[in-house]
PDB file of C-alpha atoms in Angstrom:
ATOM      1  CA  UNK A 242     -64.357 -57.437  -0.344  1.00 67.00           C
ATOM      2  CA  UNK A 243     -64.638 -59.657  -3.319  1.00 84.00           C
ATOM      3  CA  UNK A 244     -60.995 -59.734  -3.742  1.00 88.00           C
ATOM      4  CA  UNK A 245     -60.376 -60.563  -0.074  1.00 89.00           C
ATOM      5  CA  UNK A 246     -62.922 -63.386  -0.383  1.00 91.00           C
ATOM      6  CA  UNK A 247     -61.140 -64.836  -3.413  1.00 93.00           C
ATOM      7  CA  UNK A 248     -57.840 -64.733  -1.521  1.00 93.00           C
ATOM      8  CA  UNK A 249     -59.271 -66.521   1.449  1.00 94.00           C
ATOM      9  CA  UNK A 250     -61.037 -69.174  -0.826  1.00 94.00           C
ATOM     10  CA  UNK A 251     -57.629 -69.697  -2.531  1.00 96.00           C
ATOM     11  CA  UNK A 252     -55.910 -70.194   0.940  1.00 96.00           C
ATOM     12  CA  UNK A 253     -58.782 -72.613   2.058  1.00 95.00           C
ATOM     13  CA  UNK A 254     -58.279 -74.642  -1.207  1.00 96.00           C
ATOM     14  CA  UNK A 255     -54.595 -75.006  -0.510  1.00 96.00           C
ATOM     15  CA  UNK A 256     -55.473 -76.256   3.010  1.00 95.00           C
ATOM     16  CA  UNK A 257     -58.173 -78.596   1.802  1.00 95.00           C
ATOM     17  CA  UNK A 258     -55.749 -80.088  -0.744  1.00 95.00           C
ATOM     18  CA  UNK A 259     -53.214 -80.629   2.075  1.00 94.00           C
ATOM     19  CA  UNK A 260     -55.880 -82.370   4.190  1.00 92.00           C
ATOM     20  CA  UNK A 261     -57.514 -84.574   1.531  1.00 93.00           C
ATOM     21  CA  UNK A 262     -54.262 -85.589  -0.227  1.00 91.00           C
ATOM     22  CA  UNK A 263     -52.126 -85.878   2.838  1.00 91.00           C
ATOM     23  CA  UNK A 264     -49.136 -83.742   1.526  1.00 90.00           C
ATOM     24  CA  UNK A 265     -47.864 -80.393   2.325  1.00 94.00           C
ATOM     25  CA  UNK A 266     -49.050 -77.381   0.140  1.00 96.00           C
ATOM     26  CA  UNK A 267     -47.558 -73.934  -0.164  1.00 97.00           C
ATOM     27  CA  UNK A 268     -48.803 -70.577  -1.009  1.00 97.00           C
ATOM     28  CA  UNK A 269     -46.786 -67.942  -2.996  1.00 97.00           C
ATOM     29  CA  UNK A 270     -45.467 -64.910  -0.974  1.00 97.00           C
ATOM     30  CA  UNK A 271     -48.208 -63.216   1.049  1.00 96.00           C
ATOM     31  CA  UNK A 272     -48.100 -59.467   1.797  1.00 92.00           C
ATOM     32  CA  UNK A 273     -49.344 -58.202   5.291  1.00 87.00           C
ATOM     33  CA  UNK A 274     -52.907 -57.776   4.254  1.00 88.00           C
ATOM     34  CA  UNK A 275     -52.970 -61.330   2.799  1.00 93.00           C
ATOM     35  CA  UNK A 276     -51.367 -62.628   5.955  1.00 92.00           C
ATOM     36  CA  UNK A 277     -54.029 -60.937   8.074  1.00 88.00           C
ATOM     37  CA  UNK A 278     -56.775 -62.591   5.950  1.00 92.00           C
ATOM     38  CA  UNK A 279     -55.057 -65.956   6.518  1.00 93.00           C
ATOM     39  CA  UNK A 280     -54.815 -65.307  10.280  1.00 89.00           C
ATOM     40  CA  UNK A 281     -58.536 -64.540  10.314  1.00 89.00           C
ATOM     41  CA  UNK A 282     -59.354 -68.161   9.221  1.00 90.00           C
ATOM     42  CA  UNK A 283     -60.000 -70.492  12.186  1.00 88.00           C
ATOM     43  CA  UNK A 284     -57.988 -73.622  12.882  1.00 87.00           C
ATOM     44  CA  UNK A 285     -61.214 -75.546  12.270  1.00 88.00           C
ATOM     45  CA  UNK A 286     -61.747 -74.071   8.861  1.00 90.00           C
ATOM     46  CA  UNK A 287     -58.034 -74.865   7.805  1.00 92.00           C
ATOM     47  CA  UNK A 288     -58.024 -78.354   9.166  1.00 91.00           C
ATOM     48  CA  UNK A 289     -54.289 -78.535   9.090  1.00 93.00           C
ATOM     49  CA  UNK A 290     -51.317 -76.987  10.735  1.00 92.00           C
ATOM     50  CA  UNK A 291     -49.992 -73.794   9.478  1.00 93.00           C
ATOM     51  CA  UNK A 292     -46.357 -72.591   9.161  1.00 93.00           C
ATOM     52  CA  UNK A 293     -45.138 -69.208   7.840  1.00 93.00           C
ATOM     53  CA  UNK A 294     -41.607 -68.382   6.566  1.00 94.00           C
ATOM     54  CA  UNK A 295     -40.151 -65.599   4.435  1.00 94.00           C
ATOM     55  CA  UNK A 296     -36.470 -66.520   4.437  1.00 92.00           C
ATOM     56  CA  UNK A 297     -35.493 -64.769   7.790  1.00 89.00           C
ATOM     57  CA  UNK A 298     -36.965 -63.940  11.097  1.00 80.00           C
ATOM     58  CA  UNK A 299     -38.130 -60.353  10.198  1.00 81.00           C
ATOM     59  CA  UNK A 300     -39.384 -61.098   6.829  1.00 89.00           C
ATOM     60  CA  UNK A 301     -42.453 -59.124   5.903  1.00 88.00           C
ATOM     61  CA  UNK A 302     -43.576 -61.227   2.905  1.00 94.00           C
ATOM     62  CA  UNK A 303     -43.960 -64.757   3.840  1.00 95.00           C
ATOM     63  CA  UNK A 304     -44.981 -68.066   2.302  1.00 97.00           C
ATOM     64  CA  UNK A 305     -47.635 -70.229   4.094  1.00 96.00           C
ATOM     65  CA  UNK A 306     -47.377 -73.976   4.300  1.00 96.00           C
ATOM     66  CA  UNK A 307     -50.496 -76.149   5.122  1.00 95.00           C
ATOM     67  CA  UNK A 308     -49.368 -79.262   6.945  1.00 94.00           C
ATOM     68  CA  UNK A 309     -51.510 -82.384   7.352  1.00 92.00           C
ATOM     69  CA  UNK A 310     -51.433 -84.279  10.704  1.00 86.00           C
ATOM     70  CA  UNK A 311     -49.459 -87.181   9.115  1.00 77.00           C
ATOM     71  CA  UNK A 312     -46.494 -85.075   8.276  1.00 77.00           C
ATOM     72  CA  UNK A 313     -44.078 -85.412  11.037  1.00 72.00           C
ATOM     73  CA  UNK A 314     -41.151 -83.027  10.167  1.00 75.00           C
ATOM     74  CA  UNK A 315     -40.827 -79.410   9.276  1.00 79.00           C
ATOM     75  CA  UNK A 316     -41.352 -78.730   5.483  1.00 84.00           C
ATOM     76  CA  UNK A 317     -38.668 -77.139   3.250  1.00 91.00           C
ATOM     77  CA  UNK A 318     -40.178 -74.060   1.723  1.00 96.00           C
ATOM     78  CA  UNK A 319     -39.817 -73.857  -2.114  1.00 96.00           C
ATOM     79  CA  UNK A 320     -38.022 -70.623  -2.136  1.00 97.00           C
ATOM     80  CA  UNK A 321     -34.520 -69.336  -3.169  1.00 96.00           C
ATOM     81  CA  UNK A 322     -32.352 -66.344  -2.455  1.00 96.00           C
ATOM     82  CA  UNK A 323     -30.793 -64.310  -5.219  1.00 97.00           C
ATOM     83  CA  UNK A 324     -27.762 -62.208  -4.867  1.00 96.00           C
ATOM     84  CA  UNK A 325     -27.591 -59.191  -7.165  1.00 97.00           C
ATOM     85  CA  UNK A 326     -24.316 -57.323  -7.764  1.00 95.00           C
ATOM     86  CA  UNK A 327     -23.343 -54.665 -10.196  1.00 96.00           C
ATOM     87  CA  UNK A 328     -20.925 -55.836 -12.924  1.00 94.00           C
ATOM     88  CA  UNK A 329     -18.860 -52.773 -12.455  1.00 91.00           C
ATOM     89  CA  UNK A 330     -19.078 -51.171  -8.927  1.00 86.00           C
ATOM     90  CA  UNK A 331     -17.236 -48.096 -10.204  1.00 86.00           C
ATOM     91  CA  UNK A 332     -20.092 -47.149 -12.435  1.00 86.00           C
ATOM     92  CA  UNK A 333     -22.953 -48.592 -10.424  1.00 88.00           C
ATOM     93  CA  UNK A 334     -25.951 -46.400  -9.495  1.00 90.00           C
ATOM     94  CA  UNK A 335     -27.343 -45.962  -5.958  1.00 91.00           C
ATOM     95  CA  UNK A 336     -30.117 -48.472  -6.318  1.00 93.00           C
ATOM     96  CA  UNK A 337     -33.105 -48.671  -4.135  1.00 92.00           C
ATOM     97  CA  UNK A 338     -35.654 -51.407  -3.108  1.00 92.00           C
ATOM     98  CA  UNK A 339     -37.971 -49.889  -5.635  1.00 93.00           C
ATOM     99  CA  UNK A 340     -35.453 -50.044  -8.497  1.00 96.00           C
ATOM    100  CA  UNK A 341     -34.844 -53.801  -7.834  1.00 96.00           C
ATOM    101  CA  UNK A 342     -38.530 -54.579  -7.679  1.00 96.00           C
ATOM    102  CA  UNK A 343     -39.244 -52.567 -10.733  1.00 96.00           C
ATOM    103  CA  UNK A 344     -36.643 -54.393 -12.776  1.00 97.00           C
ATOM    104  CA  UNK A 345     -38.210 -57.800 -11.795  1.00 97.00           C
ATOM    105  CA  UNK A 346     -41.811 -56.706 -12.528  1.00 97.00           C
ATOM    106  CA  UNK A 347     -40.591 -55.393 -15.924  1.00 96.00           C
ATOM    107  CA  UNK A 348     -39.637 -58.891 -16.814  1.00 97.00           C
ATOM    108  CA  UNK A 349     -43.216 -59.941 -16.414  1.00 97.00           C
ATOM    109  CA  UNK A 350     -42.939 -61.563 -13.044  1.00 97.00           C
ATOM    110  CA  UNK A 351     -45.872 -61.603 -10.831  1.00 97.00           C
ATOM    111  CA  UNK A 352     -45.353 -59.737  -7.412  1.00 96.00           C
ATOM    112  CA  UNK A 353     -46.640 -62.872  -5.577  1.00 97.00           C
ATOM    113  CA  UNK A 354     -43.461 -64.789  -6.668  1.00 98.00           C
ATOM    114  CA  UNK A 355     -41.143 -62.261  -4.994  1.00 98.00           C
ATOM    115  CA  UNK A 356     -40.598 -62.069  -1.261  1.00 97.00           C
ATOM    116  CA  UNK A 357     -38.482 -59.470   0.537  1.00 95.00           C
ATOM    117  CA  UNK A 358     -35.536 -57.501  -1.053  1.00 94.00           C
ATOM    118  CA  UNK A 359     -32.759 -56.604   1.323  1.00 92.00           C
ATOM    119  CA  UNK A 360     -30.423 -53.812   0.045  1.00 92.00           C
ATOM    120  CA  UNK A 361     -26.986 -53.406   1.219  1.00 89.00           C
ATOM    121  CA  UNK A 362     -25.030 -50.664  -0.276  1.00 87.00           C
ATOM    122  CA  UNK A 363     -24.276 -51.744  -3.864  1.00 91.00           C
ATOM    123  CA  UNK A 364     -25.844 -55.344  -3.419  1.00 94.00           C
ATOM    124  CA  UNK A 365     -29.204 -56.814  -2.905  1.00 95.00           C
ATOM    125  CA  UNK A 366     -30.561 -60.120  -1.865  1.00 96.00           C
ATOM    126  CA  UNK A 367     -33.980 -61.159  -3.185  1.00 96.00           C
ATOM    127  CA  UNK A 368     -36.258 -63.980  -2.018  1.00 97.00           C
ATOM    128  CA  UNK A 369     -38.280 -65.697  -4.767  1.00 98.00           C
ATOM    129  CA  UNK A 370     -40.159 -68.849  -5.428  1.00 98.00           C
ATOM    130  CA  UNK A 371     -38.155 -71.791  -6.317  1.00 96.00           C
ATOM    131  CA  UNK A 372     -39.583 -72.018  -9.710  1.00 96.00           C
ATOM    132  CA  UNK A 373     -38.813 -68.530 -10.965  1.00 97.00           C
ATOM    133  CA  UNK A 374     -35.225 -68.491  -9.541  1.00 97.00           C
ATOM    134  CA  UNK A 375     -33.653 -69.935 -12.655  1.00 97.00           C
ATOM    135  CA  UNK A 376     -35.404 -67.354 -15.015  1.00 97.00           C
ATOM    136  CA  UNK A 377     -34.303 -64.462 -12.702  1.00 98.00           C
ATOM    137  CA  UNK A 378     -30.729 -65.624 -12.519  1.00 97.00           C
ATOM    138  CA  UNK A 379     -30.590 -65.475 -16.453  1.00 97.00           C
ATOM    139  CA  UNK A 380     -32.790 -62.626 -17.207  1.00 97.00           C
ATOM    140  CA  UNK A 381     -32.121 -60.036 -14.544  1.00 97.00           C
ATOM    141  CA  UNK A 382     -29.249 -58.379 -16.102  1.00 96.00           C
ATOM    142  CA  UNK A 383     -30.008 -54.658 -15.747  1.00 96.00           C
ATOM    143  CA  UNK A 384     -31.509 -52.409 -12.892  1.00 96.00           C
ATOM    144  CA  UNK A 385     -32.058 -49.001 -14.122  1.00 94.00           C
ATOM    145  CA  UNK A 386     -28.958 -48.164 -15.978  1.00 94.00           C
ATOM    146  CA  UNK A 387     -26.664 -50.541 -14.135  1.00 94.00           C
ATOM    147  CA  UNK A 388     -25.676 -53.890 -15.509  1.00 95.00           C
ATOM    148  CA  UNK A 389     -25.813 -56.596 -12.731  1.00 96.00           C
ATOM    149  CA  UNK A 390     -25.189 -60.165 -12.248  1.00 96.00           C
ATOM    150  CA  UNK A 391     -27.814 -62.431 -10.447  1.00 97.00           C
ATOM    151  CA  UNK A 392     -26.918 -65.705  -8.819  1.00 96.00           C
ATOM    152  CA  UNK A 393     -28.847 -68.268  -6.880  1.00 96.00           C
ATOM    153  CA  UNK A 394     -27.156 -68.712  -3.433  1.00 94.00           C
ATOM    154  CA  UNK A 395     -26.119 -72.337  -2.761  1.00 86.00           C
ATOM    155  CA  UNK A 396     -25.653 -71.644   0.879  1.00 81.00           C
ATOM    156  CA  UNK A 397     -28.432 -69.857   2.842  1.00 75.00           C
ATOM    157  CA  UNK A 398     -25.876 -68.581   5.221  1.00 74.00           C
ATOM    158  CA  UNK A 399     -24.593 -66.189   2.591  1.00 80.00           C
ATOM    159  CA  UNK A 400     -27.588 -64.064   3.084  1.00 85.00           C
ATOM    160  CA  UNK A 401     -26.443 -61.278   5.456  1.00 85.00           C
ATOM    161  CA  UNK A 402     -29.751 -60.831   7.209  1.00 79.00           C
ATOM    162  CA  UNK A 403     -31.293 -57.410   8.066  1.00 81.00           C
ATOM    163  CA  UNK A 404     -29.541 -54.791  10.135  1.00 85.00           C
ATOM    164  CA  UNK A 405     -31.030 -54.476  13.615  1.00 88.00           C
ATOM    165  CA  UNK A 406     -30.859 -51.410  15.825  1.00 91.00           C
ATOM    166  CA  UNK A 407     -31.057 -52.305  19.512  1.00 94.00           C
ATOM    167  CA  UNK A 408     -33.453 -49.902  21.397  1.00 94.00           C
ATOM    168  CA  UNK A 409     -34.003 -49.941  25.082  1.00 94.00           C
ATOM    169  CA  UNK A 410     -36.209 -47.807  27.271  1.00 93.00           C
ATOM    170  CA  UNK A 411     -38.988 -47.709  29.844  1.00 93.00           C
ATOM    171  CA  UNK A 412     -42.749 -47.841  29.172  1.00 92.00           C
ATOM    172  CA  UNK A 413     -45.795 -47.584  31.396  1.00 91.00           C
ATOM    173  CA  UNK A 414     -46.917 -50.930  30.116  1.00 90.00           C
ATOM    174  CA  UNK A 415     -46.171 -53.422  27.180  1.00 92.00           C
ATOM    175  CA  UNK A 416     -49.332 -52.023  25.275  1.00 91.00           C
ATOM    176  CA  UNK A 417     -48.905 -51.801  21.504  1.00 92.00           C
ATOM    177  CA  UNK A 418     -49.162 -48.011  21.426  1.00 91.00           C
ATOM    178  CA  UNK A 419     -46.494 -47.499  24.193  1.00 92.00           C
ATOM    179  CA  UNK A 420     -44.006 -49.838  22.593  1.00 93.00           C
ATOM    180  CA  UNK A 421     -44.334 -48.515  19.148  1.00 93.00           C
ATOM    181  CA  UNK A 422     -43.970 -44.928  20.596  1.00 92.00           C
ATOM    182  CA  UNK A 423     -40.465 -46.012  21.944  1.00 93.00           C
ATOM    183  CA  UNK A 424     -39.595 -47.842  18.685  1.00 93.00           C
ATOM    184  CA  UNK A 425     -40.186 -44.866  16.487  1.00 91.00           C
ATOM    185  CA  UNK A 426     -39.651 -42.047  18.960  1.00 88.00           C
ATOM    186  CA  UNK A 427     -43.089 -40.697  18.500  1.00 85.00           C
ATOM    187  CA  UNK A 428     -45.890 -39.643  20.792  1.00 82.00           C
ATOM    188  CA  UNK A 429     -48.659 -42.265  21.609  1.00 78.00           C
ATOM    189  CA  UNK A 430     -51.278 -39.767  20.587  1.00 78.00           C
ATOM    190  CA  UNK A 431     -49.744 -39.446  17.016  1.00 78.00           C
ATOM    191  CA  UNK A 432     -49.822 -43.209  16.562  1.00 77.00           C
ATOM    192  CA  UNK A 433     -53.418 -43.802  17.616  1.00 78.00           C
ATOM    193  CA  UNK A 434     -54.606 -43.122  14.042  1.00 83.00           C
ATOM    194  CA  UNK A 435     -52.200 -45.515  12.551  1.00 87.00           C
ATOM    195  CA  UNK A 436     -53.294 -48.370  14.813  1.00 88.00           C
ATOM    196  CA  UNK A 437     -56.971 -47.685  14.592  1.00 87.00           C
ATOM    197  CA  UNK A 438     -56.664 -47.056  10.774  1.00 89.00           C
ATOM    198  CA  UNK A 439     -55.495 -50.538  10.069  1.00 89.00           C
ATOM    199  CA  UNK A 440     -51.801 -49.787   9.510  1.00 90.00           C
ATOM    200  CA  UNK A 441     -50.228 -52.032  12.324  1.00 92.00           C
ATOM    201  CA  UNK A 442     -49.693 -55.670  12.025  1.00 91.00           C
ATOM    202  CA  UNK A 443     -48.467 -58.131  14.723  1.00 91.00           C
ATOM    203  CA  UNK A 444     -46.920 -61.277  13.401  1.00 86.00           C
ATOM    204  CA  UNK A 445     -48.760 -60.618  10.137  1.00 85.00           C
ATOM    205  CA  UNK A 446     -52.103 -60.165  11.830  1.00 86.00           C
ATOM    206  CA  UNK A 447     -53.877 -56.892  11.711  1.00 89.00           C
ATOM    207  CA  UNK A 448     -54.390 -55.248  15.244  1.00 91.00           C
ATOM    208  CA  UNK A 449     -56.532 -52.205  15.687  1.00 90.00           C
ATOM    209  CA  UNK A 450     -56.467 -52.093  19.537  1.00 89.00           C
ATOM    210  CA  UNK A 451     -54.141 -49.663  21.148  1.00 86.00           C
ATOM    211  CA  UNK A 452     -54.188 -51.638  24.360  1.00 88.00           C
ATOM    212  CA  UNK A 453     -53.040 -54.995  22.643  1.00 92.00           C
ATOM    213  CA  UNK A 454     -50.428 -56.421  24.878  1.00 92.00           C
ATOM    214  CA  UNK A 455     -47.203 -57.617  23.171  1.00 92.00           C
ATOM    215  CA  UNK A 456     -45.339 -60.938  23.837  1.00 91.00           C
ATOM    216  CA  UNK A 457     -41.609 -61.725  23.631  1.00 90.00           C
ATOM    217  CA  UNK A 458     -40.609 -62.284  19.973  1.00 88.00           C
ATOM    218  CA  UNK A 459     -43.700 -60.483  18.470  1.00 89.00           C
ATOM    219  CA  UNK A 460     -42.798 -58.897  15.118  1.00 89.00           C
ATOM    220  CA  UNK A 461     -44.639 -55.564  14.539  1.00 92.00           C
ATOM    221  CA  UNK A 462     -44.858 -53.880  11.054  1.00 90.00           C
ATOM    222  CA  UNK A 463     -46.208 -50.240  10.905  1.00 91.00           C
ATOM    223  CA  UNK A 464     -46.929 -49.178   7.359  1.00 86.00           C
ATOM    224  CA  UNK A 465     -44.974 -46.090   6.300  1.00 81.00           C
ATOM    225  CA  UNK A 466     -42.817 -46.387   9.389  1.00 87.00           C
ATOM    226  CA  UNK A 467     -40.994 -49.728   9.466  1.00 87.00           C
ATOM    227  CA  UNK A 468     -40.929 -52.853  11.536  1.00 90.00           C
ATOM    228  CA  UNK A 469     -39.272 -54.167  14.855  1.00 92.00           C
ATOM    229  CA  UNK A 470     -39.141 -57.179  16.888  1.00 91.00           C
ATOM    230  CA  UNK A 471     -40.137 -56.749  20.502  1.00 93.00           C
ATOM    231  CA  UNK A 472     -37.609 -58.818  22.430  1.00 91.00           C
ATOM    232  CA  UNK A 473     -38.388 -58.842  26.190  1.00 90.00           C
ATOM    233  CA  UNK A 474     -39.229 -57.014  29.363  1.00 90.00           C
ATOM    234  CA  UNK A 475     -35.903 -56.920  31.208  1.00 89.00           C
ATOM    235  CA  UNK A 476     -37.165 -55.579  34.712  1.00 89.00           C
ATOM    236  CA  UNK A 477     -39.690 -53.392  36.317  1.00 89.00           C
ATOM    237  CA  UNK A 478     -38.562 -50.107  37.822  1.00 89.00           C
ATOM    238  CA  UNK A 479     -39.256 -48.816  41.315  1.00 87.00           C
ATOM    239  CA  UNK A 480     -41.738 -46.478  39.904  1.00 87.00           C
ATOM    240  CA  UNK A 481     -43.576 -49.285  38.336  1.00 89.00           C
ATOM    241  CA  UNK A 482     -42.545 -48.807  34.677  1.00 93.00           C
ATOM    242  CA  UNK A 483     -41.162 -51.633  32.485  1.00 92.00           C
ATOM    243  CA  UNK A 484     -37.646 -51.585  31.048  1.00 94.00           C
ATOM    244  CA  UNK A 485     -37.874 -53.211  27.652  1.00 93.00           C
ATOM    245  CA  UNK A 486     -35.559 -54.171  24.698  1.00 95.00           C
ATOM    246  CA  UNK A 487     -36.618 -54.244  21.116  1.00 94.00           C
ATOM    247  CA  UNK A 488     -34.816 -54.530  17.658  1.00 93.00           C
ATOM    248  CA  UNK A 489     -35.798 -52.147  14.867  1.00 92.00           C
ATOM    249  CA  UNK A 490     -35.229 -53.186  11.334  1.00 86.00           C
ATOM    250  CA  UNK A 491     -32.818 -50.835   9.498  1.00 77.00           C
TER     251      UNK A 491
END
């Protein structure tokens, strides 16, 4: 609890600075639990507008920006995207998310400076705070036993984005438990413990109610299982069920 209070205090300090000095402030990358703590703060407590961004739509780790009323346009988040490739594809190992993250942490970089890491076969794309990007581009030269090159992308469009699997089906309602059951091909009863046990987040906010009703565009993260975006309800069947579409992160 003390750690949670410290996190909330720091977030409130960023909001207060934005309000008092009339400029935008940014957090480092926040994980799902920290995002939940942020969402639990009221708009009145923050006193400024809040925007979140992690580099792409389905990003799990996100930066928060605190925006005073006088700021009339969307802020540019101080983050960069790095592309990591083996120097010799022929001798490269099969590297995982854990391998890339471990290599960065071994350089002494704090976890809060690193956002999502998207792995594609022999390459990876890593989001990081703007200030740490030059250091990583020079010092991240090896991941496990594989020599790599690390470059800062000049064009954001070079990031390939996550692979999404389209899933369609029918559910009795757009309750959280029903939609998660379809997304992960699991029974609703087996998922109750995950929801009530604090393992499910909707748009970064912890949700513990099985009956929570989803809205178009909601992003759902289930710890140990994955994440997906609820797209829309397409139509209602003659039997009163709802035909829905969602996109699961691969």
